[in-house]
């Protein structure tokens, strides 16, 4: 499943409507990088979140996932300790990013950050002070010095792309992009210039505007 910022915004709207206010009844480890939160708000749903680059993403389902053979990870144990019995108080989405932030009404609150960022996907649980409590995929200084993610360290969000936000783009902006590179595919230009716009959404936008998803900028 390809997830871009538009998909993430749609997921946020759905989760706000269907999951905010629900109580976390249970935390289940499905596999090494995937956990499920059992949510109850009059009816029962399961929020499945994965940091697996091959299957990263999330879904809200009425069907109970099967517990895997993998022992509970530090993330699953920390979620059980800090979120079980608490309500999901908010779901936030930084505009233009592939990130969802789940805030649980603990005392003090804790936040689960779902970074739906492809090969760098991660699930990070932080305290109210922003310090990492546990995460699905630790990132050490030996792996990268740009953004170390380890328990006990402050959480640093992924670097923001230096592109235009979709809500701030004007018709004149798009016309300028296309005029500057008339031989390029229009969809590729949209992806290159607009933050959070994935290839599928860009091709759909071009198809609606020009009648052909493979249209050039000219």
PDB file of C-alpha atoms in Angstrom:
ATOM      1  CA  UNK A   1       0.000   0.000   0.000  1.00  0.00           C
ATOM      2  CA  UNK A   2       1.535   3.340  -1.068  1.00  0.00           C
ATOM      3  CA  UNK A   3       0.875   6.052   1.486  1.00  0.00           C
ATOM      4  CA  UNK A   4       1.334   9.730   0.720  1.00  0.00           C
ATOM      5  CA  UNK A   5       0.336  12.799   2.708  1.00  0.00           C
ATOM      6  CA  UNK A   6      -3.107  12.929   1.078  1.00  0.00           C
ATOM      7  CA  UNK A   7      -3.770   9.334   2.134  1.00  0.00           C
ATOM      8  CA  UNK A   8      -2.516  10.143   5.619  1.00  0.00           C
ATOM      9  CA  UNK A   9      -4.901  13.101   5.851  1.00  0.00           C
ATOM     10  CA  UNK A  10      -7.812  10.857   4.836  1.00  0.00           C
ATOM     11  CA  UNK A  11      -6.784   8.258   7.425  1.00  0.00           C
ATOM     12  CA  UNK A  12      -6.665  10.997  10.055  1.00  0.00           C
ATOM     13  CA  UNK A  13     -10.222  12.096   9.283  1.00  0.00           C
ATOM     14  CA  UNK A  14     -11.499   8.519   9.477  1.00  0.00           C
ATOM     15  CA  UNK A  15      -9.716   7.798  12.754  1.00  0.00           C
ATOM     16  CA  UNK A  16     -10.979  11.020  14.324  1.00  0.00           C
ATOM     17  CA  UNK A  17     -14.530  10.039  13.439  1.00  0.00           C
ATOM     18  CA  UNK A  18     -14.331   6.385  14.456  1.00  0.00           C
ATOM     19  CA  UNK A  19     -11.633   5.981  17.100  1.00  0.00           C
ATOM     20  CA  UNK A  20     -11.091   9.151  19.147  1.00  0.00           C
ATOM     21  CA  UNK A  21     -12.598   8.670  22.596  1.00  0.00           C
ATOM     22  CA  UNK A  22     -12.207   4.893  22.480  1.00  0.00           C
ATOM     23  CA  UNK A  23     -10.569   3.089  25.382  1.00  0.00           C
ATOM     24  CA  UNK A  24      -7.533   0.886  24.761  1.00  0.00           C
ATOM     25  CA  UNK A  25      -8.515  -2.573  25.993  1.00  0.00           C
ATOM     26  CA  UNK A  26      -5.491  -4.597  24.893  1.00  0.00           C
ATOM     27  CA  UNK A  27      -2.186  -4.400  23.020  1.00  0.00           C
ATOM     28  CA  UNK A  28      -1.194  -7.367  20.852  1.00  0.00           C
ATOM     29  CA  UNK A  29       2.105  -8.089  19.113  1.00  0.00           C
ATOM     30  CA  UNK A  30       1.329  -9.412  15.620  1.00  0.00           C
ATOM     31  CA  UNK A  31       4.887  -9.635  14.334  1.00  0.00           C
ATOM     32  CA  UNK A  32       8.226  -8.001  15.111  1.00  0.00           C
ATOM     33  CA  UNK A  33       7.246  -4.632  13.618  1.00  0.00           C
ATOM     34  CA  UNK A  34       3.439  -4.732  13.887  1.00  0.00           C
ATOM     35  CA  UNK A  35       1.165  -4.124  16.869  1.00  0.00           C
ATOM     36  CA  UNK A  36      -2.599  -4.010  17.323  1.00  0.00           C
ATOM     37  CA  UNK A  37      -4.543  -1.872  19.773  1.00  0.00           C
ATOM     38  CA  UNK A  38      -7.989  -3.120  20.757  1.00  0.00           C
ATOM     39  CA  UNK A  39     -10.260  -0.070  20.981  1.00  0.00           C
ATOM     40  CA  UNK A  40     -13.730   0.065  22.530  1.00  0.00           C
ATOM     41  CA  UNK A  41     -16.188   2.939  22.039  1.00  0.00           C
ATOM     42  CA  UNK A  42     -19.621   1.329  22.094  1.00  0.00           C
ATOM     43  CA  UNK A  43     -18.310  -1.154  19.574  1.00  0.00           C
ATOM     44  CA  UNK A  44     -14.947  -2.860  19.223  1.00  0.00           C
ATOM     45  CA  UNK A  45     -12.288  -2.119  16.616  1.00  0.00           C
ATOM     46  CA  UNK A  46      -8.632  -2.971  16.231  1.00  0.00           C
ATOM     47  CA  UNK A  47      -6.050  -0.402  15.197  1.00  0.00           C
ATOM     48  CA  UNK A  48      -3.229  -2.243  13.447  1.00  0.00           C
ATOM     49  CA  UNK A  49       0.010  -0.303  12.966  1.00  0.00           C
ATOM     50  CA  UNK A  50       3.129  -1.540  11.196  1.00  0.00           C
ATOM     51  CA  UNK A  51       6.663  -0.227  10.748  1.00  0.00           C
ATOM     52  CA  UNK A  52       7.520  -2.976   8.268  1.00  0.00           C
ATOM     53  CA  UNK A  53       8.867  -1.250   5.106  1.00  0.00           C
ATOM     54  CA  UNK A  54       7.306  -4.024   3.016  1.00  0.00           C
ATOM     55  CA  UNK A  55       3.872  -3.599   4.596  1.00  0.00           C
ATOM     56  CA  UNK A  56       4.016  -0.278   6.417  1.00  0.00           C
ATOM     57  CA  UNK A  57       0.807   1.455   7.234  1.00  0.00           C
ATOM     58  CA  UNK A  58      -2.247   1.139   9.426  1.00  0.00           C
ATOM     59  CA  UNK A  59      -5.812  -0.004   9.317  1.00  0.00           C
ATOM     60  CA  UNK A  60      -8.860   0.061  11.571  1.00  0.00           C
ATOM     61  CA  UNK A  61     -10.742  -3.211  11.417  1.00  0.00           C
ATOM     62  CA  UNK A  62     -13.599  -4.908  13.317  1.00  0.00           C
ATOM     63  CA  UNK A  63     -11.798  -8.243  12.933  1.00  0.00           C
ATOM     64  CA  UNK A  64      -9.520  -9.309  15.768  1.00  0.00           C
ATOM     65  CA  UNK A  65      -5.963  -9.853  14.492  1.00  0.00           C
ATOM     66  CA  UNK A  66      -4.203 -13.054  15.383  1.00  0.00           C
ATOM     67  CA  UNK A  67      -1.454 -12.767  17.978  1.00  0.00           C
ATOM     68  CA  UNK A  68       1.884 -13.754  16.447  1.00  0.00           C
ATOM     69  CA  UNK A  69       4.566 -16.054  17.787  1.00  0.00           C
ATOM     70  CA  UNK A  70       6.944 -13.131  18.286  1.00  0.00           C
ATOM     71  CA  UNK A  71       7.585 -12.256  21.954  1.00  0.00           C
ATOM     72  CA  UNK A  72       6.236  -8.876  22.986  1.00  0.00           C
ATOM     73  CA  UNK A  73       8.612  -6.134  21.862  1.00  0.00           C
ATOM     74  CA  UNK A  74       9.709  -3.217  24.064  1.00  0.00           C
ATOM     75  CA  UNK A  75       7.223  -1.072  22.123  1.00  0.00           C
ATOM     76  CA  UNK A  76       4.301  -3.431  22.772  1.00  0.00           C
ATOM     77  CA  UNK A  77       5.226  -3.686  26.456  1.00  0.00           C
ATOM     78  CA  UNK A  78       5.498   0.101  26.781  1.00  0.00           C
ATOM     79  CA  UNK A  79       2.161   0.598  25.021  1.00  0.00           C
ATOM     80  CA  UNK A  80       0.551  -1.895  27.385  1.00  0.00           C
ATOM     81  CA  UNK A  81       2.047  -0.099  30.388  1.00  0.00           C
ATOM     82  CA  UNK A  82       1.176   3.446  29.311  1.00  0.00           C
ATOM     83  CA  UNK A  83      -1.901   3.178  27.059  1.00  0.00           C
ATOM     84  CA  UNK A  84      -3.975   0.181  28.188  1.00  0.00           C
ATOM     85  CA  UNK A  85      -7.059   1.363  30.036  1.00  0.00           C
ATOM     86  CA  UNK A  86      -6.611   4.890  28.672  1.00  0.00           C
ATOM     87  CA  UNK A  87      -8.641   6.698  26.055  1.00  0.00           C
ATOM     88  CA  UNK A  88      -7.393   7.768  22.664  1.00  0.00           C
ATOM     89  CA  UNK A  89      -7.711  11.512  23.091  1.00  0.00           C
ATOM     90  CA  UNK A  90      -6.574  12.843  19.729  1.00  0.00           C
ATOM     91  CA  UNK A  91      -5.237  11.943  16.294  1.00  0.00           C
ATOM     92  CA  UNK A  92      -3.102  14.609  14.623  1.00  0.00           C
ATOM     93  CA  UNK A  93      -1.467  14.890  11.219  1.00  0.00           C
ATOM     94  CA  UNK A  94       1.283  17.435  10.466  1.00  0.00           C
ATOM     95  CA  UNK A  95       0.220  18.941   7.134  1.00  0.00           C
ATOM     96  CA  UNK A  96       2.092  17.594   4.141  1.00  0.00           C
ATOM     97  CA  UNK A  97       3.726  14.759   6.101  1.00  0.00           C
ATOM     98  CA  UNK A  98       3.229  11.006   6.202  1.00  0.00           C
ATOM     99  CA  UNK A  99       2.937  11.039   9.973  1.00  0.00           C
ATOM    100  CA  UNK A 100       0.088  10.342  12.392  1.00  0.00           C
ATOM    101  CA  UNK A 101       0.296  11.235  16.084  1.00  0.00           C
ATOM    102  CA  UNK A 102      -1.956   9.372  18.531  1.00  0.00           C
ATOM    103  CA  UNK A 103      -2.322  10.988  21.965  1.00  0.00           C
ATOM    104  CA  UNK A 104      -3.522   8.813  24.846  1.00  0.00           C
ATOM    105  CA  UNK A 105      -5.081  10.389  27.923  1.00  0.00           C
ATOM    106  CA  UNK A 106      -2.624   8.963  30.417  1.00  0.00           C
ATOM    107  CA  UNK A 107      -1.256  11.015  33.314  1.00  0.00           C
ATOM    108  CA  UNK A 108       0.910  12.480  31.924  1.00  0.00           C
ATOM    109  CA  UNK A 109      -0.215  11.889  28.304  1.00  0.00           C
ATOM    110  CA  UNK A 110       1.798   9.661  25.980  1.00  0.00           C
ATOM    111  CA  UNK A 111       1.989   9.873  22.192  1.00  0.00           C
ATOM    112  CA  UNK A 112       2.460   7.203  19.577  1.00  0.00           C
ATOM    113  CA  UNK A 113       4.002   8.606  16.400  1.00  0.00           C
ATOM    114  CA  UNK A 114       3.380   6.504  13.282  1.00  0.00           C
ATOM    115  CA  UNK A 115       5.893   7.459  10.600  1.00  0.00           C
ATOM    116  CA  UNK A 116       4.481   5.971   7.382  1.00  0.00           C
ATOM    117  CA  UNK A 117       7.619   6.772   5.424  1.00  0.00           C
ATOM    118  CA  UNK A 118       8.443   3.715   3.331  1.00  0.00           C
ATOM    119  CA  UNK A 119      11.819   2.122   4.024  1.00  0.00           C
ATOM    120  CA  UNK A 120      12.276   4.409   7.045  1.00  0.00           C
ATOM    121  CA  UNK A 121       8.846   3.654   8.557  1.00  0.00           C
ATOM    122  CA  UNK A 122       8.725   3.589  12.339  1.00  0.00           C
ATOM    123  CA  UNK A 123       6.454   3.597  15.388  1.00  0.00           C
ATOM    124  CA  UNK A 124       7.697   5.755  18.256  1.00  0.00           C
ATOM    125  CA  UNK A 125       6.138   6.088  21.724  1.00  0.00           C
ATOM    126  CA  UNK A 126       7.037   9.285  23.577  1.00  0.00           C
ATOM    127  CA  UNK A 127       6.217  10.837  26.893  1.00  0.00           C
ATOM    128  CA  UNK A 128       4.614  14.247  27.290  1.00  0.00           C
ATOM    129  CA  UNK A 129       8.130  15.734  27.369  1.00  0.00           C
ATOM    130  CA  UNK A 130       8.924  14.319  23.928  1.00  0.00           C
ATOM    131  CA  UNK A 131      11.434  11.776  25.217  1.00  0.00           C
ATOM    132  CA  UNK A 132      11.287   8.379  23.513  1.00  0.00           C
ATOM    133  CA  UNK A 133       9.934   5.581  25.717  1.00  0.00           C
ATOM    134  CA  UNK A 134      10.112   2.792  23.120  1.00  0.00           C
ATOM    135  CA  UNK A 135      10.060   2.322  19.359  1.00  0.00           C
ATOM    136  CA  UNK A 136       9.719  -0.359  16.726  1.00  0.00           C
ATOM    137  CA  UNK A 137      12.988   0.305  14.878  1.00  0.00           C
ATOM    138  CA  UNK A 138      15.822   1.903  16.885  1.00  0.00           C
ATOM    139  CA  UNK A 139      18.152   4.094  14.824  1.00  0.00           C
ATOM    140  CA  UNK A 140      21.710   4.371  16.178  1.00  0.00           C
ATOM    141  CA  UNK A 141      24.476   6.858  15.426  1.00  0.00           C
ATOM    142  CA  UNK A 142      26.300   4.063  13.590  1.00  0.00           C
ATOM    143  CA  UNK A 143      23.347   3.866  11.190  1.00  0.00           C
ATOM    144  CA  UNK A 144      22.975   7.633  10.687  1.00  0.00           C
ATOM    145  CA  UNK A 145      24.089  10.728  12.555  1.00  0.00           C
ATOM    146  CA  UNK A 146      21.336  12.826  11.047  1.00  0.00           C
ATOM    147  CA  UNK A 147      18.507  11.475  13.192  1.00  0.00           C
ATOM    148  CA  UNK A 148      19.208   9.089  16.071  1.00  0.00           C
ATOM    149  CA  UNK A 149      16.107   7.443  17.567  1.00  0.00           C
ATOM    150  CA  UNK A 150      16.707   5.586  20.819  1.00  0.00           C
ATOM    151  CA  UNK A 151      14.853   5.222  24.136  1.00  0.00           C
ATOM    152  CA  UNK A 152      15.742   8.013  26.520  1.00  0.00           C
ATOM    153  CA  UNK A 153      16.547  10.501  23.754  1.00  0.00           C
ATOM    154  CA  UNK A 154      14.325  13.378  22.565  1.00  0.00           C
ATOM    155  CA  UNK A 155      12.159  12.469  19.591  1.00  0.00           C
ATOM    156  CA  UNK A 156      13.129  14.267  16.391  1.00  0.00           C
ATOM    157  CA  UNK A 157      10.584  14.225  13.542  1.00  0.00           C
ATOM    158  CA  UNK A 158      11.733  13.449   9.997  1.00  0.00           C
ATOM    159  CA  UNK A 159      13.177  16.428   8.104  1.00  0.00           C
ATOM    160  CA  UNK A 160      10.510  18.478   6.341  1.00  0.00           C
ATOM    161  CA  UNK A 161      10.616  18.381   2.548  1.00  0.00           C
ATOM    162  CA  UNK A 162      11.399  21.750   0.971  1.00  0.00           C
ATOM    163  CA  UNK A 163       8.348  21.657  -1.267  1.00  0.00           C
ATOM    164  CA  UNK A 164       5.104  23.602  -1.524  1.00  0.00           C
ATOM    165  CA  UNK A 165       2.174  22.588   0.664  1.00  0.00           C
ATOM    166  CA  UNK A 166      -0.839  21.475  -1.424  1.00  0.00           C
ATOM    167  CA  UNK A 167      -3.112  23.912   0.423  1.00  0.00           C
ATOM    168  CA  UNK A 168      -0.824  26.825  -0.482  1.00  0.00           C
ATOM    169  CA  UNK A 169      -0.326  26.037  -4.180  1.00  0.00           C
ATOM    170  CA  UNK A 170      -2.002  28.366  -6.688  1.00  0.00           C
ATOM    171  CA  UNK A 171      -2.904  27.873 -10.339  1.00  0.00           C
ATOM    172  CA  UNK A 172      -0.100  30.285 -11.198  1.00  0.00           C
ATOM    173  CA  UNK A 173       2.380  28.116  -9.275  1.00  0.00           C
ATOM    174  CA  UNK A 174       1.429  25.018 -11.249  1.00  0.00           C
ATOM    175  CA  UNK A 175       1.513  26.903 -14.545  1.00  0.00           C
ATOM    176  CA  UNK A 176       5.012  28.110 -13.725  1.00  0.00           C
ATOM    177  CA  UNK A 177       6.252  24.599 -12.925  1.00  0.00           C
ATOM    178  CA  UNK A 178       4.882  23.240 -16.187  1.00  0.00           C
ATOM    179  CA  UNK A 179       6.178  26.112 -18.315  1.00  0.00           C
ATOM    180  CA  UNK A 180       9.696  25.730 -16.924  1.00  0.00           C
ATOM    181  CA  UNK A 181       9.935  22.026 -17.869  1.00  0.00           C
ATOM    182  CA  UNK A 182       7.625  21.531 -20.892  1.00  0.00           C
ATOM    183  CA  UNK A 183       9.128  18.184 -21.949  1.00  0.00           C
ATOM    184  CA  UNK A 184       8.830  16.528 -18.525  1.00  0.00           C
ATOM    185  CA  UNK A 185       5.886  14.412 -17.445  1.00  0.00           C
ATOM    186  CA  UNK A 186       3.416  16.653 -15.642  1.00  0.00           C
ATOM    187  CA  UNK A 187       2.859  14.079 -12.890  1.00  0.00           C
ATOM    188  CA  UNK A 188       6.582  13.893 -12.156  1.00  0.00           C
ATOM    189  CA  UNK A 189       6.762  17.675 -11.850  1.00  0.00           C
ATOM    190  CA  UNK A 190       3.856  17.693  -9.406  1.00  0.00           C
ATOM    191  CA  UNK A 191       5.562  15.043  -7.253  1.00  0.00           C
ATOM    192  CA  UNK A 192       8.850  16.951  -7.351  1.00  0.00           C
ATOM    193  CA  UNK A 193       7.306  20.301  -6.407  1.00  0.00           C
ATOM    194  CA  UNK A 194       4.427  19.498  -4.047  1.00  0.00           C
ATOM    195  CA  UNK A 195       5.002  18.203  -0.538  1.00  0.00           C
ATOM    196  CA  UNK A 196       3.407  14.871   0.283  1.00  0.00           C
ATOM    197  CA  UNK A 197       2.063  14.234  -3.216  1.00  0.00           C
ATOM    198  CA  UNK A 198       2.708  10.634  -4.281  1.00  0.00           C
ATOM    199  CA  UNK A 199       2.955   9.319  -7.848  1.00  0.00           C
ATOM    200  CA  UNK A 200      -0.524   7.753  -7.861  1.00  0.00           C
ATOM    201  CA  UNK A 201      -2.258  10.919  -6.679  1.00  0.00           C
ATOM    202  CA  UNK A 202      -0.225  13.033  -9.098  1.00  0.00           C
ATOM    203  CA  UNK A 203      -1.150  10.859 -12.077  1.00  0.00           C
ATOM    204  CA  UNK A 204      -4.814  10.978 -11.049  1.00  0.00           C
ATOM    205  CA  UNK A 205      -4.696  14.773 -10.831  1.00  0.00           C
ATOM    206  CA  UNK A 206      -3.064  15.042 -14.259  1.00  0.00           C
ATOM    207  CA  UNK A 207      -5.570  12.589 -15.763  1.00  0.00           C
ATOM    208  CA  UNK A 208      -8.466  14.704 -14.509  1.00  0.00           C
ATOM    209  CA  UNK A 209      -6.906  17.932 -15.737  1.00  0.00           C
ATOM    210  CA  UNK A 210      -5.496  16.778 -19.081  1.00  0.00           C
ATOM    211  CA  UNK A 211      -7.314  13.520 -19.809  1.00  0.00           C
ATOM    212  CA  UNK A 212      -4.069  11.516 -19.816  1.00  0.00           C
ATOM    213  CA  UNK A 213      -2.040  10.532 -16.714  1.00  0.00           C
ATOM    214  CA  UNK A 214       1.103  10.407 -18.886  1.00  0.00           C
ATOM    215  CA  UNK A 215       0.676  13.917 -20.295  1.00  0.00           C
ATOM    216  CA  UNK A 216       3.751  16.101 -20.574  1.00  0.00           C
ATOM    217  CA  UNK A 217       3.946  19.559 -19.092  1.00  0.00           C
ATOM    218  CA  UNK A 218       3.633  21.289 -22.476  1.00  0.00           C
TER     219      UNK A 218
END
